[in-house]
């Protein structure tokens, strides 16, 4: 027999995982409402060239990690590896460019990257993200960083630190690229084959390489901070002042470039500082400014800033702490039924209880009253409703108080109302 398994790096989610996802979604939504970000969900599939152009041809994502397919109609589509290009596409496509600025959007859903699976790195994972279009001021960068800080804090992630860098803009970055290329070229032999190849077209990517030997070269490489033009310098200075004013712990990391091509000026990554090396290295949320992406994807010149958080990585951290969380609330009512006629009437009764929002437990597959009463006792309910053939015919139901064993008949028609009154007490 064939044994089926979920695809490598992709996981079934169960009640507890989904509860955690909902918690992240709820906190994101509360913060989004507070800051005026509107929900958007874009398709899981987009045209492949949206990511090639948006995320960038020379990024790990586009070079190695995309799930791409050709449809029967001949379209080239890709399972979204990240959120921003799709949001920018929707922003342009739906005329949001003419809305008052800033346009604030947020999302949460599954993303797909063909990566080597390991702890905190999956092939299907959930991200929540915030995007802010139309304003180039550094206060927006601070707002985005603050939003992720608050979400992570609200979720109970301790010891947060945000790493910040500025990678300049089209004015100053060419000078930095030149200096970096010069430095790296002189040390090509010490780089991994991938970086040697990237060196010529996109030297900044080398800074993002996780290979040890490349890291050793990067340690002494020229820093973008030393090449910033006046505007970029002021932008960063002002952002850092905003962060100082909010007391968000940050660390200026001159080699942070991020794995996507579209960033301009600010890039940031949230991490947790701690003793565990592995954990330390995991980025929980990240983003930056992308002032040229909207135009690159066919829109007007529109400054923008945003970021995304990885739900699973956050869940891995908060799960460890909330394992001892209290069990779900006890039910107070159990409905027991005896005989075919009562079973049928019970189904109807259950739907009445549901519509009246009165939680009731039941075991419709069981026939014996004794077994059902045992289950009710295990669940520690306050009352059991007992419905037999006689009761159905008389239009009644028995209400038994578990503690005292006292019982009385209630007209079936009024049972939902009566029970509702009882559990309110
Ligand atoms: P990394 O450097 O860890 O590969 P990244 O720079 O590729 O991260 P982003 O594209 O910025 O990640 O995605 C935002 C967040 O989504 C990350 O900070 C991380 O929390 C999460 N994330 C990214 N890739 C994965 C993955 N394969 N599995 C689980 N979470 C992920
Ligand atoms: Mg990655």
Short mmCIF file of C-alpha atoms and ligand atoms in Angstrom, two decimals:
data_model
loop_
_atom_site.label_atom_id
_atom_site.label_comp_id
_atom_site.label_asym_id
_atom_site.label_seq_id
_atom_site.Cartn_x
_atom_site.Cartn_y
_atom_site.Cartn_z
CA UNK A 1 0.00 0.00 0.00
CA UNK A 2 1.17 3.52 -0.77
CA UNK A 3 1.70 5.57 2.37
CA UNK A 4 0.73 9.17 1.74
CA UNK A 5 2.49 11.98 3.57
CA UNK A 6 2.18 15.74 3.53
CA UNK A 7 4.71 17.31 1.14
CA UNK A 8 8.17 17.92 2.63
CA UNK A 9 8.27 21.11 4.68
CA UNK A 10 4.48 21.45 4.68
CA UNK A 11 2.40 20.61 7.71
CA UNK A 12 -1.09 19.73 8.81
CA UNK A 13 -2.32 22.24 11.34
CA UNK A 14 -4.32 21.14 14.37
CA UNK A 15 -6.61 22.87 16.83
CA UNK A 16 -3.78 24.25 19.00
CA UNK A 17 -1.74 25.57 16.04
CA UNK A 18 -4.81 27.17 14.52
CA UNK A 19 -5.70 28.79 17.85
CA UNK A 20 -2.25 30.35 17.88
CA UNK A 21 -2.62 31.53 14.29
CA UNK A 22 -5.95 33.10 15.19
CA UNK A 23 -4.37 34.80 18.16
CA UNK A 24 -1.74 36.38 15.91
CA UNK A 25 -4.44 37.36 13.45
CA UNK A 26 -6.61 38.88 16.20
CA UNK A 27 -3.78 40.97 17.64
CA UNK A 28 -2.74 42.08 14.13
CA UNK A 29 -6.32 43.06 13.40
CA UNK A 30 -6.68 45.04 16.62
CA UNK A 31 -3.49 46.92 15.87
CA UNK A 32 -4.49 47.39 12.21
CA UNK A 33 -7.83 48.88 13.28
CA UNK A 34 -6.09 51.17 15.74
CA UNK A 35 -3.58 52.44 13.16
CA UNK A 36 -6.09 52.51 10.30
CA UNK A 37 -4.75 49.64 8.15
CA UNK A 38 -7.38 47.88 6.01
CA UNK A 39 -7.38 44.13 5.38
CA UNK A 40 -6.49 42.86 1.92
CA UNK A 41 -6.09 39.30 0.64
CA UNK A 42 -4.54 38.69 -2.76
CA UNK A 43 -4.56 35.36 -4.68
CA UNK A 44 -2.17 32.60 -3.60
CA UNK A 45 -1.00 32.42 -7.24
CA UNK A 46 0.37 35.38 -9.18
CA UNK A 47 2.07 35.74 -12.54
CA UNK A 48 5.61 34.47 -12.23
CA UNK A 49 7.15 37.62 -13.67
CA UNK A 50 5.54 39.74 -10.93
CA UNK A 51 8.00 38.16 -8.49
CA UNK A 52 10.87 38.06 -10.97
CA UNK A 53 10.49 41.78 -11.43
CA UNK A 54 9.32 42.71 -7.94
CA UNK A 55 11.26 40.47 -5.58
CA UNK A 56 14.23 40.48 -7.98
CA UNK A 57 15.85 38.03 -10.40
CA UNK A 58 19.00 37.64 -8.32
CA UNK A 59 17.39 36.92 -4.98
CA UNK A 60 17.38 33.50 -3.31
CA UNK A 61 13.61 33.53 -3.49
CA UNK A 62 13.41 33.88 -7.26
CA UNK A 63 16.53 31.89 -8.08
CA UNK A 64 15.87 28.89 -5.88
CA UNK A 65 12.71 29.02 -3.83
CA UNK A 66 9.67 29.56 -6.05
CA UNK A 67 7.01 26.98 -6.81
CA UNK A 68 6.20 27.86 -10.39
CA UNK A 69 3.85 26.14 -12.78
CA UNK A 70 2.44 26.43 -16.23
CA UNK A 71 -1.34 26.19 -16.36
CA UNK A 72 -3.27 24.24 -18.99
CA UNK A 73 -4.07 27.60 -20.56
CA UNK A 74 -0.35 28.37 -20.85
CA UNK A 75 -0.04 30.98 -18.07
CA UNK A 76 3.12 31.04 -15.97
CA UNK A 77 2.04 31.29 -12.35
CA UNK A 78 3.87 31.07 -9.01
CA UNK A 79 2.71 30.23 -5.48
CA UNK A 80 3.38 33.52 -3.69
CA UNK A 81 6.71 33.39 -1.83
CA UNK A 82 6.09 36.79 -0.19
CA UNK A 83 3.32 39.35 0.08
CA UNK A 84 4.54 42.73 -1.10
CA UNK A 85 4.57 42.30 -4.92
CA UNK A 86 0.97 41.02 -4.91
CA UNK A 87 -0.18 43.91 -2.71
CA UNK A 88 1.58 46.43 -4.97
CA UNK A 89 -0.05 44.80 -8.00
CA UNK A 90 -3.48 45.10 -6.36
CA UNK A 91 -2.75 48.69 -5.24
CA UNK A 92 -2.07 49.70 -8.85
CA UNK A 93 -4.75 47.50 -10.43
CA UNK A 94 -7.56 48.81 -8.23
CA UNK A 95 -6.82 52.50 -8.60
CA UNK A 96 -5.63 52.94 -5.01
CA UNK A 97 -3.02 55.38 -6.30
CA UNK A 98 -5.70 58.07 -6.44
CA UNK A 99 -6.78 57.56 -2.80
CA UNK A 100 -5.68 60.03 -0.11
CA UNK A 101 -2.23 59.14 1.20
CA UNK A 102 -1.09 57.16 2.99
CA UNK A 103 -2.91 54.03 1.84
CA UNK A 104 -2.53 51.47 4.63
CA UNK A 105 -3.06 47.75 4.01
CA UNK A 106 -2.46 44.56 5.97
CA UNK A 107 -2.74 40.82 5.25
CA UNK A 108 -2.25 37.38 6.72
CA UNK A 109 -2.08 34.02 4.96
CA UNK A 110 0.09 31.16 3.67
CA UNK A 111 3.27 31.63 1.64
CA UNK A 112 5.45 29.10 -0.14
CA UNK A 113 9.19 28.80 -0.58
CA UNK A 114 11.14 25.78 -1.73
CA UNK A 115 13.72 25.98 1.05
CA UNK A 116 15.64 23.34 2.95
CA UNK A 117 13.26 22.53 5.81
CA UNK A 118 14.58 22.96 9.36
CA UNK A 119 13.31 24.32 12.67
CA UNK A 120 11.46 27.57 11.93
CA UNK A 121 11.95 27.18 8.17
CA UNK A 122 9.19 25.52 6.22
CA UNK A 123 7.98 25.31 2.64
CA UNK A 124 4.52 26.49 3.54
CA UNK A 125 4.33 29.08 6.30
CA UNK A 126 2.11 31.92 7.45
CA UNK A 127 3.02 35.57 7.30
CA UNK A 128 1.19 38.67 8.50
CA UNK A 129 2.23 41.91 6.88
CA UNK A 130 1.62 45.65 6.87
CA UNK A 131 2.20 47.99 3.90
CA UNK A 132 2.02 51.78 3.87
CA UNK A 133 1.90 53.59 0.50
CA UNK A 134 2.42 57.22 -0.47
CA UNK A 135 4.55 58.82 2.23
CA UNK A 136 8.35 59.03 2.16
CA UNK A 137 8.84 60.48 5.62
CA UNK A 138 10.87 58.47 8.17
CA UNK A 139 8.02 58.66 10.68
CA UNK A 140 6.25 56.02 8.57
CA UNK A 141 9.25 53.69 8.88
CA UNK A 142 8.98 54.24 12.64
CA UNK A 143 5.24 53.50 12.55
CA UNK A 144 5.80 50.20 10.72
CA UNK A 145 8.56 49.18 13.13
CA UNK A 146 6.38 50.17 16.08
CA UNK A 147 3.50 48.04 14.75
CA UNK A 148 5.66 44.90 14.58
CA UNK A 149 7.17 45.69 17.96
CA UNK A 150 3.73 45.99 19.52
CA UNK A 151 2.38 42.83 17.90
CA UNK A 152 5.37 40.78 19.03
CA UNK A 153 5.22 42.26 22.51
CA UNK A 154 1.48 41.72 22.78
CA UNK A 155 2.05 38.08 21.79
CA UNK A 156 4.41 37.73 24.72
CA UNK A 157 7.75 37.61 22.87
CA UNK A 158 10.40 38.82 25.31
CA UNK A 159 13.86 40.34 24.75
CA UNK A 160 13.10 41.87 21.39
CA UNK A 161 15.63 43.77 19.39
CA UNK A 162 15.26 45.33 15.98
CA UNK A 163 18.29 45.46 13.73
CA UNK A 164 18.36 48.48 11.45
CA UNK A 165 20.38 49.56 8.47
CA UNK A 166 20.08 51.95 5.57
CA UNK A 167 21.11 50.67 2.15
CA UNK A 168 20.81 54.10 0.53
CA UNK A 169 18.90 55.03 -2.62
CA UNK A 170 19.54 55.32 -6.36
CA UNK A 171 21.69 58.40 -5.72
CA UNK A 172 24.18 56.96 -3.30
CA UNK A 173 23.93 53.21 -3.60
CA UNK A 174 25.90 53.02 -6.88
CA UNK A 175 28.94 54.46 -5.07
CA UNK A 176 28.58 51.95 -2.29
CA UNK A 177 28.10 49.10 -4.77
CA UNK A 178 31.28 50.12 -6.52
CA UNK A 179 33.29 50.14 -3.32
CA UNK A 180 31.81 46.83 -2.22
CA UNK A 181 32.45 45.20 -5.60
CA UNK A 182 36.04 46.40 -5.51
CA UNK A 183 36.52 44.91 -2.05
CA UNK A 184 34.83 41.61 -2.88
CA UNK A 185 36.55 41.16 -6.22
CA UNK A 186 39.91 41.31 -4.52
CA UNK A 187 38.71 38.43 -2.31
CA UNK A 188 36.69 36.37 -4.82
CA UNK A 189 38.60 33.19 -4.06
CA UNK A 190 37.38 33.22 -0.50
CA UNK A 191 33.70 33.41 -1.53
CA UNK A 192 31.25 30.58 -2.25
CA UNK A 193 30.51 29.90 -5.95
CA UNK A 194 27.08 31.49 -5.64
CA UNK A 195 28.50 34.73 -4.31
CA UNK A 196 31.25 34.78 -6.93
CA UNK A 197 28.53 34.71 -9.54
CA UNK A 198 26.39 37.33 -7.81
CA UNK A 199 29.30 39.59 -7.14
CA UNK A 200 29.18 41.10 -10.61
CA UNK A 201 25.46 41.71 -10.92
CA UNK A 202 24.30 42.24 -7.36
CA UNK A 203 27.16 42.55 -4.84
CA UNK A 204 24.79 43.52 -1.99
CA UNK A 205 23.39 39.99 -2.08
CA UNK A 206 26.76 38.69 -0.93
CA UNK A 207 26.23 40.45 2.41
CA UNK A 208 23.13 38.30 2.94
CA UNK A 209 24.96 35.00 2.32
CA UNK A 210 24.79 32.59 5.24
CA UNK A 211 27.93 30.58 4.32
CA UNK A 212 30.64 30.83 6.97
CA UNK A 213 33.45 31.59 4.56
CA UNK A 214 31.49 34.45 3.00
CA UNK A 215 30.62 35.77 6.46
CA UNK A 216 34.33 35.95 7.23
CA UNK A 217 34.92 38.15 4.16
CA UNK A 218 31.88 40.32 4.89
CA UNK A 219 33.13 41.12 8.40
CA UNK A 220 35.53 43.75 7.08
CA UNK A 221 33.65 44.89 3.99
CA UNK A 222 32.83 48.56 3.37
CA UNK A 223 29.57 49.64 5.02
CA UNK A 224 26.66 51.31 3.27
CA UNK A 225 26.33 53.72 6.19
CA UNK A 226 29.60 55.38 5.14
CA UNK A 227 28.30 56.02 1.63
CA UNK A 228 24.86 57.48 2.32
CA UNK A 229 23.94 60.73 0.58
CA UNK A 230 22.72 63.61 2.73
CA UNK A 231 19.02 62.78 2.26
CA UNK A 232 19.48 59.11 3.12
CA UNK A 233 21.65 60.03 6.07
CA UNK A 234 19.02 62.42 7.40
CA UNK A 235 16.29 59.85 6.86
CA UNK A 236 18.12 57.28 8.96
CA UNK A 237 19.04 59.79 11.65
CA UNK A 238 15.46 60.88 11.97
CA UNK A 239 14.17 57.28 12.09
CA UNK A 240 16.61 56.45 14.88
CA UNK A 241 15.44 59.52 16.80
CA UNK A 242 11.86 58.31 16.50
CA UNK A 243 12.88 54.91 17.82
CA UNK A 244 14.82 56.49 20.69
CA UNK A 245 11.74 58.47 21.61
CA UNK A 246 9.67 55.27 21.82
CA UNK A 247 12.38 53.32 23.62
CA UNK A 248 12.30 50.50 21.08
CA UNK A 249 15.57 48.59 21.52
CA UNK A 250 17.52 48.64 18.27
CA UNK A 251 20.91 47.77 16.99
CA UNK A 252 22.48 49.44 13.97
CA UNK A 253 23.71 46.55 11.84
CA UNK A 254 25.78 47.90 8.93
CA UNK A 255 25.67 44.60 7.03
CA UNK A 256 21.93 44.03 7.09
CA UNK A 257 20.65 44.04 3.50
CA UNK A 258 17.73 41.56 3.48
CA UNK A 259 17.02 38.97 0.85
CA UNK A 260 14.82 41.05 -1.45
CA UNK A 261 15.89 43.47 -4.13
CA UNK A 262 13.39 46.26 -3.79
CA UNK A 263 14.45 47.95 -0.59
CA UNK A 264 15.61 51.55 -0.45
CA UNK A 265 17.00 53.28 2.61
CA UNK A 266 15.57 51.54 5.70
CA UNK A 267 15.77 47.79 6.25
CA UNK A 268 14.94 46.13 9.58
CA UNK A 269 14.72 42.70 11.21
CA UNK A 270 13.21 41.76 14.56
CA UNK A 271 15.04 39.12 16.57
CA UNK A 272 14.94 37.80 20.08
CA UNK A 273 18.10 38.10 22.09
CA UNK A 274 18.77 35.08 24.27
CA UNK A 275 21.25 32.41 25.17
CA UNK A 276 20.32 29.91 22.51
CA UNK A 277 22.39 30.53 19.39
CA UNK A 278 19.87 28.88 17.04
CA UNK A 279 16.99 30.94 18.35
CA UNK A 280 19.07 34.06 18.26
CA UNK A 281 19.53 33.85 14.56
CA UNK A 282 15.90 33.49 13.67
CA UNK A 283 14.28 36.60 12.32
CA UNK A 284 10.71 36.93 13.57
CA UNK A 285 9.59 39.86 11.43
CA UNK A 286 11.31 42.01 8.85
CA UNK A 287 10.80 44.70 6.28
CA UNK A 288 11.86 48.08 5.07
CA UNK A 289 11.22 50.98 2.74
CA UNK A 290 10.63 50.32 -0.96
CA UNK A 291 10.33 53.68 -2.70
CA UNK A 292 10.88 52.37 -6.24
CA UNK A 293 8.79 49.19 -6.32
CA UNK A 294 5.41 50.69 -7.24
CA UNK A 295 6.93 52.40 -10.27
CA UNK A 296 8.91 49.29 -11.19
CA UNK A 297 5.66 47.31 -11.29
CA UNK A 298 3.94 49.83 -13.56
CA UNK A 299 2.52 52.42 -11.16
CA UNK A 300 3.34 56.03 -10.36
CA UNK A 301 6.38 57.07 -8.41
CA UNK A 302 5.15 56.15 -4.92
CA UNK A 303 7.22 55.89 -1.77
CA UNK A 304 6.23 52.97 0.44
CA UNK A 305 7.27 51.06 3.53
CA UNK A 306 6.23 47.73 5.02
CA UNK A 307 7.14 44.49 6.69
CA UNK A 308 6.06 40.92 7.39
CA UNK A 309 6.20 38.58 10.37
CA UNK A 310 6.60 34.80 10.34
CA UNK A 311 3.76 33.20 12.32
CA UNK A 312 5.34 29.76 12.89
CA UNK A 313 8.56 31.17 14.30
CA UNK A 314 6.57 33.31 16.72
CA UNK A 315 4.31 30.39 17.63
CA UNK A 316 7.37 28.22 18.34
CA UNK A 317 8.43 30.78 20.91
CA UNK A 318 5.10 31.53 22.55
CA UNK A 319 3.91 27.90 22.52
CA UNK A 320 6.65 26.85 24.89
CA UNK A 321 5.40 29.38 27.37
CA UNK A 322 1.67 28.83 27.04
CA UNK A 323 1.73 25.04 27.21
CA UNK A 324 0.18 25.13 30.66
CA UNK A 325 -2.73 27.30 29.53
CA UNK A 326 -6.10 26.46 31.14
CA UNK A 327 -8.36 23.96 29.45
CA UNK A 328 -11.31 25.24 27.48
CA UNK A 329 -14.35 26.37 29.44
CA UNK A 330 -16.56 23.63 30.86
CA UNK A 331 -19.92 22.98 29.33
CA UNK A 332 -22.83 23.20 31.73
CA UNK A 333 -25.44 21.17 29.88
CA UNK A 334 -25.47 17.63 28.53
CA UNK A 335 -28.29 16.38 26.36
CA UNK A 336 -28.96 12.64 26.69
CA UNK A 337 -31.42 10.82 24.48
CA UNK A 338 -32.99 7.36 24.53
CA UNK A 339 -34.68 5.76 21.52
CA UNK A 340 -35.00 6.60 17.83
CA UNK A 341 -37.72 9.16 18.24
CA UNK A 342 -35.78 11.06 20.88
CA UNK A 343 -32.62 10.94 18.77
CA UNK A 344 -34.44 12.65 15.92
CA UNK A 345 -35.93 15.29 18.17
CA UNK A 346 -32.50 15.84 19.77
CA UNK A 347 -30.95 16.86 16.47
CA UNK A 348 -33.56 19.55 16.14
CA UNK A 349 -33.09 20.62 19.74
CA UNK A 350 -29.33 20.91 19.27
CA UNK A 351 -29.82 23.26 16.37
CA UNK A 352 -32.19 25.35 18.52
CA UNK A 353 -29.54 25.52 21.26
CA UNK A 354 -26.90 26.50 18.72
CA UNK A 355 -29.03 29.31 17.36
CA UNK A 356 -29.73 30.54 20.88
CA UNK A 357 -25.96 30.43 21.54
CA UNK A 358 -26.33 28.05 24.47
CA UNK A 359 -23.42 25.56 24.48
CA UNK A 360 -24.61 21.98 24.92
CA UNK A 361 -22.67 18.71 24.88
CA UNK A 362 -24.12 15.45 23.53
CA UNK A 363 -23.21 11.96 22.30
CA UNK A 364 -25.76 11.26 19.57
CA UNK A 365 -24.07 7.98 18.62
CA UNK A 366 -24.68 6.52 22.09
CA UNK A 367 -27.91 4.70 22.97
CA UNK A 368 -27.54 3.74 26.61
CA UNK A 369 -28.61 6.32 29.17
CA UNK A 370 -26.08 5.03 31.71
CA UNK A 371 -23.19 5.57 29.30
CA UNK A 372 -24.40 9.04 28.46
CA UNK A 373 -24.75 9.96 32.12
CA UNK A 374 -21.21 8.73 32.74
CA UNK A 375 -19.94 10.98 29.96
CA UNK A 376 -21.90 13.88 31.42
CA UNK A 377 -20.34 13.25 34.83
CA UNK A 378 -16.87 13.18 33.30
CA UNK A 379 -17.52 16.51 31.63
CA UNK A 380 -18.55 17.83 35.03
CA UNK A 381 -21.72 19.48 33.68
CA UNK A 382 -24.23 21.08 36.02
CA UNK A 383 -27.38 19.80 34.29
CA UNK A 384 -28.40 16.89 32.12
CA UNK A 385 -31.40 17.04 29.84
CA UNK A 386 -32.97 13.61 29.31
CA UNK A 387 -35.19 12.94 26.36
CA UNK A 388 -36.96 9.57 25.92
CA UNK A 389 -39.84 8.39 23.76
CA UNK A 390 -42.40 9.15 26.47
CA UNK A 391 -41.12 12.69 26.89
CA UNK A 392 -41.22 13.35 23.14
CA UNK A 393 -44.80 12.13 22.99
CA UNK A 394 -45.79 14.28 25.99
CA UNK A 395 -43.90 17.27 24.62
CA UNK A 396 -41.61 17.38 27.67
CA UNK A 397 -37.97 16.91 28.61
CA UNK A 398 -36.39 16.03 31.96
CA UNK A 399 -33.95 18.46 33.50
CA UNK A 400 -31.74 16.88 36.12
CA UNK A 401 -29.41 18.78 38.39
CA UNK A 402 -26.30 16.64 38.67
CA UNK A 403 -25.21 17.60 42.18
CA UNK A 404 -28.51 17.07 43.97
CA UNK A 405 -29.99 14.53 41.60
CA UNK A 406 -33.21 16.57 41.62
CA UNK A 407 -35.15 16.48 38.41
CA UNK A 408 -38.22 18.04 36.86
CA UNK A 409 -40.14 18.10 33.60
CA UNK A 410 -39.96 21.12 31.32
CA UNK A 411 -42.13 21.63 28.21
CA UNK A 412 -39.92 20.94 25.17
CA UNK A 413 -41.02 24.21 23.62
CA UNK A 414 -39.61 26.20 26.50
CA UNK A 415 -36.47 24.21 27.25
CA UNK A 416 -33.98 26.45 25.43
CA UNK A 417 -35.29 29.54 27.22
CA UNK A 418 -35.37 27.82 30.62
CA UNK A 419 -31.85 26.46 30.29
CA UNK A 420 -30.55 29.81 29.14
CA UNK A 421 -31.97 31.38 32.30
CA UNK A 422 -30.44 28.69 34.49
CA UNK A 423 -26.88 28.96 33.18
CA UNK A 424 -26.96 32.73 33.43
CA UNK A 425 -27.38 32.50 37.20
P1 LIG B 1 15.47 34.34 6.49
O1 LIG B 1 16.64 35.27 6.44
O2 LIG B 1 15.27 33.71 7.85
O3 LIG B 1 15.46 33.35 5.37
P2 LIG B 1 13.82 36.06 4.99
O4 LIG B 1 14.61 37.31 4.93
O5 LIG B 1 13.85 35.13 3.83
O6 LIG B 1 14.17 35.26 6.30
P3 LIG B 1 11.33 37.49 4.77
O7 LIG B 1 11.20 37.29 3.34
O8 LIG B 1 11.70 38.82 5.28
O9 LIG B 1 12.31 36.38 5.37
O10 LIG B 1 9.97 37.02 5.49
C1 LIG B 1 9.48 37.65 6.68
C2 LIG B 1 9.41 36.66 7.81
O11 LIG B 1 8.76 35.46 7.41
C3 LIG B 1 10.75 36.20 8.31
O12 LIG B 1 11.29 37.12 9.22
C4 LIG B 1 10.41 34.88 8.97
O13 LIG B 1 9.91 35.09 10.28
C5 LIG B 1 9.31 34.35 8.10
N1 LIG B 1 9.83 33.35 7.13
C6 LIG B 1 10.53 33.56 6.00
N2 LIG B 1 10.80 32.41 5.38
C7 LIG B 1 10.25 31.42 6.14
C8 LIG B 1 10.17 30.01 6.04
N3 LIG B 1 10.70 29.36 5.02
N4 LIG B 1 9.53 29.33 7.01
C9 LIG B 1 8.97 29.97 8.06
N5 LIG B 1 9.00 31.30 8.21
C10 LIG B 1 9.63 32.03 7.28
MG1 LIG B 2 14.86 33.36 3.38
#
